XYZ file of C-alpha atoms in Angstrom:
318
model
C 77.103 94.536 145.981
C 79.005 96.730 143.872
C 82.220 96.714 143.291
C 85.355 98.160 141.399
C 87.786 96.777 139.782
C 91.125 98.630 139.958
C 93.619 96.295 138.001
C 93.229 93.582 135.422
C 93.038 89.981 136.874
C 91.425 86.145 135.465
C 88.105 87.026 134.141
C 86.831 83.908 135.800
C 86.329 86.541 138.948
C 83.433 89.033 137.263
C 82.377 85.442 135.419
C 81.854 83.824 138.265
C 80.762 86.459 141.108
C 78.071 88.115 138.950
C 75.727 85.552 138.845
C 75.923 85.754 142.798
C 74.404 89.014 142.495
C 77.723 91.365 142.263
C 78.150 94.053 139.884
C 81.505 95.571 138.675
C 83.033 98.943 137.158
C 86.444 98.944 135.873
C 89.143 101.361 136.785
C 92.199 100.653 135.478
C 94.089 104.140 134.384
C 92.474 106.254 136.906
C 95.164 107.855 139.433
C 94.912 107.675 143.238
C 92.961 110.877 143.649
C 90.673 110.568 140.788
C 89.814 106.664 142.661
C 89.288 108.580 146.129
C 86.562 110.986 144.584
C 83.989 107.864 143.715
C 85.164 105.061 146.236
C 82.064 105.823 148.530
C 80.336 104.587 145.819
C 81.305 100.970 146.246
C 80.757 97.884 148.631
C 83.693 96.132 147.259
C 87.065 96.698 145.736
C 89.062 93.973 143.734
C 92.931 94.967 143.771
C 96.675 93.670 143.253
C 98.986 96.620 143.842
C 98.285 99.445 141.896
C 97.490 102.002 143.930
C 97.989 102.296 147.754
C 94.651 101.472 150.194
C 95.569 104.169 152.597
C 94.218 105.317 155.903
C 92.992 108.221 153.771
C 91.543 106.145 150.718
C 90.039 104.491 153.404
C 88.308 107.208 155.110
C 86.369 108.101 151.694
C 84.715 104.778 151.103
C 82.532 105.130 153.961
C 80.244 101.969 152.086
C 83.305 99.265 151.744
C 82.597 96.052 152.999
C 85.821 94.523 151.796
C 89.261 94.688 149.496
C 89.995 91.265 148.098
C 93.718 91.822 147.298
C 94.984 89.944 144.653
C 98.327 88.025 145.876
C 100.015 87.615 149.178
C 101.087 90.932 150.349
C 99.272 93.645 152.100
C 101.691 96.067 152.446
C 100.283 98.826 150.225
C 97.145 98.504 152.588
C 96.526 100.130 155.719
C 95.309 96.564 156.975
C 94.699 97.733 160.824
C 92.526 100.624 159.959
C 90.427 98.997 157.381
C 89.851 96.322 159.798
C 88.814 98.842 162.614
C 86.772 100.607 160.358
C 84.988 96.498 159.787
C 86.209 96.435 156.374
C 87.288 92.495 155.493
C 90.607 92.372 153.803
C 90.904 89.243 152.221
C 94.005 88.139 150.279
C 95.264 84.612 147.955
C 98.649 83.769 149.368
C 97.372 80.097 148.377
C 96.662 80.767 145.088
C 100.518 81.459 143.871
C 102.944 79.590 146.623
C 103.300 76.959 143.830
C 104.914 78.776 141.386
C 106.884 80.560 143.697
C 108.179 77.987 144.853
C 109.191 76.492 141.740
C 110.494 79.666 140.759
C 112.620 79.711 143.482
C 114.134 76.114 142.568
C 114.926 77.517 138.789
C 116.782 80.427 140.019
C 118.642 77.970 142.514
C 119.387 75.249 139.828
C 120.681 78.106 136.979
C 122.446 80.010 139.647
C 124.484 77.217 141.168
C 125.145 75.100 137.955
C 126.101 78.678 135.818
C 123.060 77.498 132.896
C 122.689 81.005 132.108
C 126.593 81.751 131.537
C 127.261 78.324 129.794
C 124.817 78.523 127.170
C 125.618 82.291 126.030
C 129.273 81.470 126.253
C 128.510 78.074 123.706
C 126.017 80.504 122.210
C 129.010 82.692 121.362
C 131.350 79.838 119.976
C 133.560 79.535 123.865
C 133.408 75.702 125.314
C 134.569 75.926 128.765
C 133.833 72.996 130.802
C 135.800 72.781 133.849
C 135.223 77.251 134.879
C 131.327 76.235 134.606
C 131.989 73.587 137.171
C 128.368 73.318 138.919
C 127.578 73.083 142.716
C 125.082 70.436 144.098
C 122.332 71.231 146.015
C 122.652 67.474 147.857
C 124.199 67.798 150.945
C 123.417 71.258 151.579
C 121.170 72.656 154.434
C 118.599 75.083 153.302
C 117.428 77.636 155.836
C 114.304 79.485 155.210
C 112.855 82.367 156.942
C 108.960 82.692 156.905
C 106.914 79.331 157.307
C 104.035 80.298 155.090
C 102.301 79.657 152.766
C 105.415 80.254 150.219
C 108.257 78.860 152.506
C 106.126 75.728 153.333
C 105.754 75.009 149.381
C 109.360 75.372 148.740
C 110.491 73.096 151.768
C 108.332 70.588 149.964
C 109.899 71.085 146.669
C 112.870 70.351 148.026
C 111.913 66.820 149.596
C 113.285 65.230 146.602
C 117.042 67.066 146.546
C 118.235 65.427 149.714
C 118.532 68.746 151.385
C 118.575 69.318 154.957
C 115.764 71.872 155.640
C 115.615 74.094 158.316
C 113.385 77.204 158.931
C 112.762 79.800 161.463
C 109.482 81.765 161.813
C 107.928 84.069 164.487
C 104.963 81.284 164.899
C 105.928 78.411 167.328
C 105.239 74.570 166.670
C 105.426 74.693 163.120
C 107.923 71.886 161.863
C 106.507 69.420 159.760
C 107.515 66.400 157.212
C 109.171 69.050 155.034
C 111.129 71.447 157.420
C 112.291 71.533 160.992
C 111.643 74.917 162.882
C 114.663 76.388 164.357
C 116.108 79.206 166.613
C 117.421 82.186 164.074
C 120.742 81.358 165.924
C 120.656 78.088 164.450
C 119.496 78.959 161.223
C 122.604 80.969 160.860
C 125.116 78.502 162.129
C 123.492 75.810 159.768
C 122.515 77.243 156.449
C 123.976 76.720 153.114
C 121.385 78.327 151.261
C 119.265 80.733 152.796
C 115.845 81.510 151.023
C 113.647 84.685 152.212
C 109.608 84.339 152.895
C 108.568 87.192 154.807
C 106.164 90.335 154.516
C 107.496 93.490 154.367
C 107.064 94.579 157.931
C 109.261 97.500 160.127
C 110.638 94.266 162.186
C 111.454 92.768 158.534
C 112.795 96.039 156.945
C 116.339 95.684 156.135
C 116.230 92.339 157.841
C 119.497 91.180 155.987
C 121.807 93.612 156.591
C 125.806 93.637 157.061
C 125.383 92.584 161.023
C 123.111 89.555 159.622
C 125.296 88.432 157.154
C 128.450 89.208 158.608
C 126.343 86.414 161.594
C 125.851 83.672 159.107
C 128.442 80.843 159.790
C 129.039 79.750 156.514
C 129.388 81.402 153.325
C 126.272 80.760 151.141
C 123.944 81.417 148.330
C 120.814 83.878 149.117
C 117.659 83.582 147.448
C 114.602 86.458 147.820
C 111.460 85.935 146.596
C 109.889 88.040 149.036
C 110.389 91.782 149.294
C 113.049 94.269 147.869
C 112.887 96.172 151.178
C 113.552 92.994 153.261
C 117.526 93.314 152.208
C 119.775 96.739 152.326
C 121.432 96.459 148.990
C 124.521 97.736 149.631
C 125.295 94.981 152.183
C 124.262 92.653 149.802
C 126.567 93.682 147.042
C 129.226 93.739 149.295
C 128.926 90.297 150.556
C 128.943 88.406 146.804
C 132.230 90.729 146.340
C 133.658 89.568 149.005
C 132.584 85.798 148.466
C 130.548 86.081 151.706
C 127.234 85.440 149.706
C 128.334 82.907 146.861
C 125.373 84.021 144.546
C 121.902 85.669 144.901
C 118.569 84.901 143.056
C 116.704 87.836 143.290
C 113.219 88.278 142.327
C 112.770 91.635 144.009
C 114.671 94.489 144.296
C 115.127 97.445 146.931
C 114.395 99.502 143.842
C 110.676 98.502 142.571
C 108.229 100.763 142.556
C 105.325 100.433 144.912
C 103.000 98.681 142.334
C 106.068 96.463 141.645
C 105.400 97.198 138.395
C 108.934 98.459 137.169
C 112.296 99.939 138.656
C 112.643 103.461 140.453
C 116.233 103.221 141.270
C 117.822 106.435 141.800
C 119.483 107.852 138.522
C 121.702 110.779 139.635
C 125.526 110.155 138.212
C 127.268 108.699 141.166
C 124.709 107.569 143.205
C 125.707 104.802 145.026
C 122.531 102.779 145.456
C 122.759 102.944 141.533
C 125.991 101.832 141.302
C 124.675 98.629 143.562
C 121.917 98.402 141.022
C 124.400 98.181 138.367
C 126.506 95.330 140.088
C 123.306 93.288 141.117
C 122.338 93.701 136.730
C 126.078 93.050 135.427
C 127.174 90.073 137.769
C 127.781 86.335 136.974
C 127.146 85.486 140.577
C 123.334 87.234 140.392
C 120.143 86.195 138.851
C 117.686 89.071 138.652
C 113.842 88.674 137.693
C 111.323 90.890 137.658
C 109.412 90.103 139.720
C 107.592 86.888 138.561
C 108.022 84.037 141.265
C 104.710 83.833 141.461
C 103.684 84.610 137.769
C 102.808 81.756 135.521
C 99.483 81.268 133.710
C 98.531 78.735 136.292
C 98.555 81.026 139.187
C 96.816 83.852 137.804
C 93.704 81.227 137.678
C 94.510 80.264 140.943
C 94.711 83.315 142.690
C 91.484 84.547 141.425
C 89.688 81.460 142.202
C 91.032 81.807 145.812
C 89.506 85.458 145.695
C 86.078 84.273 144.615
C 85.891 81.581 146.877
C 86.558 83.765 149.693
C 84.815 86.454 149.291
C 81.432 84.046 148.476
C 81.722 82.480 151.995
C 82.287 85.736 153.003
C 79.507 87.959 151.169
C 77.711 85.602 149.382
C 74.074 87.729 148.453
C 72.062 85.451 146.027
């Protein structure tokens, strides 16, 4: 089988599959249209997010067999149509819900003990003990929404923080020893902490807006790990200035490009979603990353180990 490979990833994938009897091109720089022009050329394509897998990529590679996606999310691929035209789309949520949810503890821990502000403001010669006063996650019910493959690894994460963790999901009978499934009712009367673990979907799409938060009983810290597009930003912002949201760890923004792969946040003078942009960057009650929960050098191993595996039980030809 041939097959392309259209961003960088572990080199244990090409080390591994060609013995098995696959061979691979590289196409890293290529744009979108220069892709389309050759992709009937290939069985196979190997892909995190670079360019969208549209209805009309899709049409073009009349010979693909699958797209192993590289990560959790299949948004930038036209999943339904691919599958109708018996394409396999195969993707490695397994391979980083480790390190996101460990990410998802740092940004928690820094966040709600002020690590990041205390050690610039020592850094810089101030010693201020009791205004870096720190909050305890004991005690505290955590709600999540999505009970993945990500939310289920940061419920466990948690068993050790005597937490009280709750979750809602669209799936029924999912509560286990780490979390117990609730109604989203519930989940908003309850939560201290609310962490997000969904796709990007149009049900999920500004899924915490002004009516959501303005919904949640408490007021509470907000973590997203998930997707930029899952929260409107301007409700955000104006929740943490009005205390409603204590603090946000954000590790996506409404802003990132499609790829994820950097910021395309409006730039006129006076644009509001900017200005939002610029509170989210210049607060002491946000963390922002770019976009790394599930970046470390052990997951890029393990989410191309996932890929092989799968797509050897899958297409295995030697």
């Amino acid at each position: 089988m041939k097959v392309l490979l259209l961003d960088k990833n572990h080199p244990l994938i090409t080390e591994q599959l060609s013995p098995k009897g696959f061979e691979f091109e590289e196409d890293f720089d290529s744009p979108y249209d220069e892709v389309l022009q050759k992709i009937s050329n290939y069985d196979g394509i190997i892909i995190r997010s670079r360019i969208p897998i549209d209805r009309n990529f899709l049409e073009h590679a009349t010979h693909l067999k699958f797209i192993a996606r590289v990560g959790a999310g299949l948004e930038n691929i036209d999943v339904d149509f691919a599958k109708s035209s018996g394409i396999k789309v195969i993707s490695s949520p397994e391979g980083n819900r480790d390190s996101v949810a460990e990410h998802v503890l740092g940004m928690l821990l820094i966040l709600m003990n002020r690590l990041f502000i205390a050690s610039d403001e020592v850094k810089s010669g101030i010693w201020r003990r009791e205004e870096n006063r720190g909050d305890e996650l004991k005690g505290k019910t955590f709600g999540i929404i999505g009970y993945g493959n990500m939310g289920k690894a940061v419920a466990k994460r948690l068993s050790g923080f005597g937490v009280n963790v709750i979750f809602h999901d669209i799936l029924p009978n999912l509560s286990d020893e780490s979390g117990t499934q609730v109604s989203l009712e519930t989940l908003k009367n309850e939560t201290d902490i609310l962490s997000l673990h969904t796709p990007i979907t149009p049900e999920t799409h500004h899924l915490i807006d002004e009516e959501f938060i303005s919904a949640m009983k408490k007021d509470f810290y907000f973590v997203n790990t998930a997707r930029g597009k899952n929260v409107k930003t301007k409700d955000l912002v104006e929740a943490i200035k009005k205390g409603k949201i204590k603090g946000a760890a954000l590790d996506v923004l409404e802003y990132e490009k499609a790829s994820f792969e950097n910021l395309d946040a409006p730039s006129s003078p006076g644009n509001h979603e900017n200005e939002d942009l610029k509170f989210l960057l210049n607060s002491e009650k946000v963390i922002v990353t770019p976009h790394i929960a599930g970046w470390t050098i052990q997951s890029k191993e393990k989410l191309a180990q996932v890929i092989v595996d799968k797509i050897l039980a899958e297409f295995a030809v030697s």
